[in-house]
Amino acid sequence: MNIMLQTAQDTIREAAKKLGYDEEKIQAILEVEAEHIFEVEAGGKKYPAYRVQHSSKRGPYKGGIRFHPDVSLDEVRALATLMTLKTAAVGLPLGGGKGGVVVDVRSLNHGEIEELSRAYARHLAPHIGSQKDIPAPDVNTNSQIIDWMIEEFEAQIGQADPGAFTGKSISRGGSEGREAATGRGGAIVLGEFLKSKKNDKKPLTVALQGFGNVGYFFAQTLRHMYPNLKLVAISNSKNTWVKTDGVDIGDHVGHIPRPENLADLAAVKPLPSDAIFGVKADILVLAALENAVNSKTMNQIGADILVELANGPITREAEKFLLGRQKIILPDVVANAGGVIVSCLEWQQNTSGEKWSEEKVNSELNDILVKATKEMILYSERNHRSLKQAAFELALERLQ
Ligand code: GLU
C-alpha cells in the first residue's frame, strides 16, 4: 500500500481505537464511497485520471484536483480520506473527495492543459455538482483550470451551477481571499498555537519548505501579520536559500516569484534542496509534497515545531520519531484547512448569490480556524494526546 494511504489509515485507526470503536466501525470509516477511474486525452495522448469520493456523511464531497506525474489511485484515496477528516476537524458542512491526473504539466502546452482540464470535467459531469461533489484546485491546478472545468461541466449538464467548483477566478464567481487562503490559514493556526503557549511575543525563526501558492502566501501573511516570526530560509524542489538576518520576499502582484528571482536572495549561495530540513530555525513549515519528512530526513530536523502545510508531509514513522524527541507537529487537517474553508465560503456565496469583501472572508476564515485550533489544543491537553491525535479524534466524533 502507498505510504501516504497507510499513514492516513493508521492515524485514523489509532484515533478510532482511543474512542473505543470496534473493527467493523473502523472499516466503515476507512472505506471510500465511490471511485471514478478513467482516462483523459490531450494532444493525442491519454493520461490516467481519478476522482475518489470518500465520505458524504457531513455534506457533498469536497476536495481538489491535482495534476502530477506521481499521482496514483492510492494517493488520491489517501488525499480524499484526509479531506473527510479535514472538513470535519474544522466543522464544515462538507465531506471528503479528491481527484488527480497522472501528468507532467510541464510537458503540455497551454492548449493541451485546457483540453485535459475540459476532458476531466466532461467525464465527471454526471458525478459532481454543488450538491454532490465540489472539486477545487490542488497541486499544479489553479483558477484558470477550474474556470475551464466549470464551463465544460455546465455545458454538459445544460444549466448554470456556480457552486459546483470552487477556486474559480473572481470574474467567474470565485471568492476574494481564496488564492491566499491555505497559506494564510497556516499562519493563523501557527499564530494561535504560539499564543496558547504564551510565546507569541518572542521573535522566532521560520524555515519554509516549498514556495508554490501555499508557501508563498504563508510567507506573505507572516510578513504582513506576524512581525515576530522571521523567515530565515526558503526551499523549492531544486535548492535551499538561508539568510539568517531574515528573507524579505517583497510584494508581487499577480504572480508568484521563484525564490532564485527574489532580490533579497540574489547574494545568497543556494544549497541543495534537502538542506532545508536541517536549517537552524524554531519552526519548520512543510509546504511542498507528501512524505517529505521520512525515515531518511527525520534525523536532520533542526526545528522544534513543524507545521504540516502540505497534505501528509510527515510519514508515520517520522511522526513517531519526532514526537519521541518532544517536537510539536501542527497537523495538516487543521494547519492547511484554510483553503477548503474559503472554498466553503465561496460555495456559500455562490448558492446564496452573495459576494463578500476580502475583509469579511478573511475574518470568517480567522474565526473558523481559531476555534478549530483552540478545540484541538484543549482536547490534546485534557486527554494527553498529540495535536494530530486530538484533531483526528475530534473529527471522527463529528463523523458519527
Ligand atoms: N486542495 C486543497 C486541500 O487539499 C483545497 C480543497 C478544496 O478547497 O476543496 O485542502
Short mmCIF file of N, CA, C and O and ligand atoms in Angstrom, two decimals, residues 51 61-66 79 82-83 86-87 94 97-98 134-139 141 166-167 178 182 214 309-311 332 336-344, ligand 1:
data_model
loop_
_atom_site.label_atom_id
_atom_site.label_comp_id
_atom_site.label_asym_id
_atom_site.label_seq_id
_atom_site.Cartn_x
_atom_site.Cartn_y
_atom_site.Cartn_z
N ARG A 51 -11.10 10.24 -9.62
CA ARG A 51 -11.82 11.05 -8.62
C ARG A 51 -12.29 10.04 -7.56
O ARG A 51 -13.01 9.09 -7.88
N TYR A 61 -19.22 15.79 -1.26
CA TYR A 61 -17.78 15.53 -1.30
C TYR A 61 -17.07 16.83 -1.64
O TYR A 61 -17.57 17.64 -2.42
N LYS A 62 -15.88 17.02 -1.07
CA LYS A 62 -15.15 18.27 -1.32
C LYS A 62 -13.67 17.97 -1.37
O LYS A 62 -13.13 17.28 -0.50
N GLY A 63 -12.99 18.52 -2.35
CA GLY A 63 -11.53 18.34 -2.41
C GLY A 63 -10.98 18.69 -3.77
O GLY A 63 -11.71 18.73 -4.77
N GLY A 64 -9.70 18.95 -3.80
CA GLY A 64 -9.05 19.44 -5.02
C GLY A 64 -8.79 18.38 -6.06
O GLY A 64 -9.11 17.20 -5.91
N ILE A 65 -8.20 18.86 -7.17
CA ILE A 65 -7.76 18.00 -8.26
C ILE A 65 -6.29 18.33 -8.50
O ILE A 65 -5.96 19.51 -8.69
N ARG A 66 -5.42 17.34 -8.49
CA ARG A 66 -4.01 17.63 -8.77
C ARG A 66 -3.56 17.03 -10.08
O ARG A 66 -4.04 15.97 -10.49
N LEU A 79 -5.61 11.16 -0.05
CA LEU A 79 -5.95 12.59 -0.02
C LEU A 79 -7.45 12.81 0.19
O LEU A 79 -7.86 13.73 0.90
N LEU A 82 -8.15 12.18 3.83
CA LEU A 82 -7.71 13.33 4.64
C LEU A 82 -8.68 14.50 4.51
O LEU A 82 -8.88 15.25 5.46
N MET A 83 -9.29 14.65 3.32
CA MET A 83 -10.28 15.74 3.16
C MET A 83 -11.48 15.52 4.08
O MET A 83 -12.02 16.47 4.66
N LYS A 86 -10.41 16.52 7.41
CA LYS A 86 -10.14 17.97 7.45
C LYS A 86 -11.44 18.76 7.58
O LYS A 86 -11.56 19.63 8.45
N THR A 87 -12.41 18.47 6.72
CA THR A 87 -13.67 19.24 6.78
C THR A 87 -14.35 19.02 8.13
O THR A 87 -14.94 19.95 8.70
N LEU A 94 -19.34 19.72 4.90
CA LEU A 94 -18.86 19.12 3.65
C LEU A 94 -18.22 17.77 3.95
O LEU A 94 -17.77 17.52 5.07
N GLY A 97 -13.35 14.33 -0.72
CA GLY A 97 -13.06 13.70 -2.01
C GLY A 97 -11.75 14.24 -2.54
O GLY A 97 -11.18 15.17 -1.97
N LYS A 98 -11.26 13.68 -3.60
CA LYS A 98 -10.04 14.22 -4.23
C LYS A 98 -9.94 13.68 -5.64
O LYS A 98 -10.43 12.58 -5.94
N ILE A 134 -17.82 18.75 -5.01
CA ILE A 134 -17.37 20.10 -5.40
C ILE A 134 -15.85 20.13 -5.49
O ILE A 134 -15.17 20.33 -4.49
N PRO A 135 -15.29 19.95 -6.68
CA PRO A 135 -13.83 19.98 -6.81
C PRO A 135 -13.25 21.40 -6.70
O PRO A 135 -13.98 22.40 -6.77
N ALA A 136 -11.94 21.47 -6.55
CA ALA A 136 -11.22 22.74 -6.34
C ALA A 136 -9.78 22.54 -6.83
O ALA A 136 -9.40 21.44 -7.21
N PRO A 137 -8.96 23.60 -6.77
CA PRO A 137 -7.55 23.41 -7.16
C PRO A 137 -6.75 22.64 -6.11
O PRO A 137 -7.14 22.58 -4.95
N ASP A 138 -5.66 22.08 -6.55
CA ASP A 138 -4.69 21.43 -5.66
C ASP A 138 -3.32 21.61 -6.34
O ASP A 138 -3.13 22.59 -7.08
N VAL A 139 -2.41 20.67 -6.16
CA VAL A 139 -1.07 20.81 -6.73
C VAL A 139 -1.15 20.97 -8.26
O VAL A 139 -1.77 20.15 -8.94
N THR A 141 -2.80 22.92 -10.15
CA THR A 141 -4.05 23.38 -10.77
C THR A 141 -4.39 24.74 -10.15
O THR A 141 -4.00 25.03 -9.04
N THR A 166 -15.02 25.18 -6.70
CA THR A 166 -14.53 26.37 -6.00
C THR A 166 -13.07 26.60 -6.40
O THR A 166 -12.44 25.73 -6.99
N GLY A 167 -12.61 27.80 -6.08
CA GLY A 167 -11.27 28.17 -6.54
C GLY A 167 -11.33 28.76 -7.93
O GLY A 167 -10.32 28.81 -8.65
N ARG A 178 -9.53 33.51 -1.74
CA ARG A 178 -9.38 32.05 -1.89
C ARG A 178 -7.94 31.66 -2.23
O ARG A 178 -7.41 30.69 -1.71
N THR A 182 -4.95 29.06 1.87
CA THR A 182 -4.26 27.93 2.53
C THR A 182 -3.04 28.44 3.29
O THR A 182 -2.82 28.10 4.45
N VAL A 214 0.96 27.84 -1.84
CA VAL A 214 0.75 27.73 -0.39
C VAL A 214 1.90 28.37 0.39
O VAL A 214 1.70 29.21 1.27
N LEU A 309 1.79 22.08 6.25
CA LEU A 309 1.00 22.92 5.34
C LEU A 309 0.64 22.18 4.04
O LEU A 309 -0.34 22.49 3.38
N ALA A 310 1.45 21.18 3.69
CA ALA A 310 1.07 20.27 2.60
C ALA A 310 0.17 19.19 3.21
O ALA A 310 -0.01 19.15 4.43
N ASN A 311 -0.37 18.32 2.38
CA ASN A 311 -1.13 17.18 2.90
C ASN A 311 -0.19 16.01 3.12
O ASN A 311 0.53 15.61 2.21
N ASP A 332 -1.81 18.65 9.41
CA ASP A 332 -2.38 19.12 8.13
C ASP A 332 -3.88 19.36 8.19
O ASP A 332 -4.37 20.34 7.64
N ASN A 336 -3.64 23.19 7.25
CA ASN A 336 -3.83 23.61 5.85
C ASN A 336 -5.31 23.69 5.46
O ASN A 336 -5.65 23.74 4.28
N ALA A 337 -6.18 23.74 6.46
CA ALA A 337 -7.62 23.76 6.16
C ALA A 337 -8.11 25.11 5.63
O ALA A 337 -9.25 25.23 5.20
N GLY A 338 -7.26 26.13 5.65
CA GLY A 338 -7.68 27.46 5.18
C GLY A 338 -8.24 27.42 3.76
O GLY A 338 -9.21 28.12 3.46
N GLY A 339 -7.64 26.62 2.90
CA GLY A 339 -8.09 26.53 1.50
C GLY A 339 -9.52 26.03 1.41
O GLY A 339 -10.38 26.65 0.77
N VAL A 340 -9.78 24.93 2.09
CA VAL A 340 -11.14 24.36 1.96
C VAL A 340 -12.14 25.21 2.74
O VAL A 340 -13.32 25.26 2.38
N ILE A 341 -11.69 25.91 3.77
CA ILE A 341 -12.62 26.80 4.49
C ILE A 341 -13.09 27.92 3.56
O ILE A 341 -14.29 28.18 3.43
N VAL A 342 -12.15 28.56 2.85
CA VAL A 342 -12.59 29.63 1.94
C VAL A 342 -13.32 29.04 0.72
O VAL A 342 -14.21 29.67 0.16
N SER A 343 -13.00 27.80 0.35
CA SER A 343 -13.81 27.13 -0.67
C SER A 343 -15.26 27.01 -0.20
O SER A 343 -16.20 27.22 -0.97
N CYS A 344 -15.42 26.67 1.05
CA CYS A 344 -16.77 26.54 1.61
C CYS A 344 -17.47 27.90 1.59
O CYS A 344 -18.65 27.99 1.24
N1 GLU B 1 -6.70 21.24 -2.32
C1 GLU B 1 -6.99 21.88 -1.07
C2 GLU B 1 -6.84 20.90 0.08
O1 GLU B 1 -6.14 19.92 -0.03
C3 GLU B 1 -8.33 22.57 -1.07
C4 GLU B 1 -9.51 21.70 -1.33
C5 GLU B 1 -10.80 22.47 -1.55
O2 GLU B 1 -10.79 23.68 -1.50
O3 GLU B 1 -11.80 21.80 -1.79
O4 GLU B 1 -7.33 21.12 1.16
#
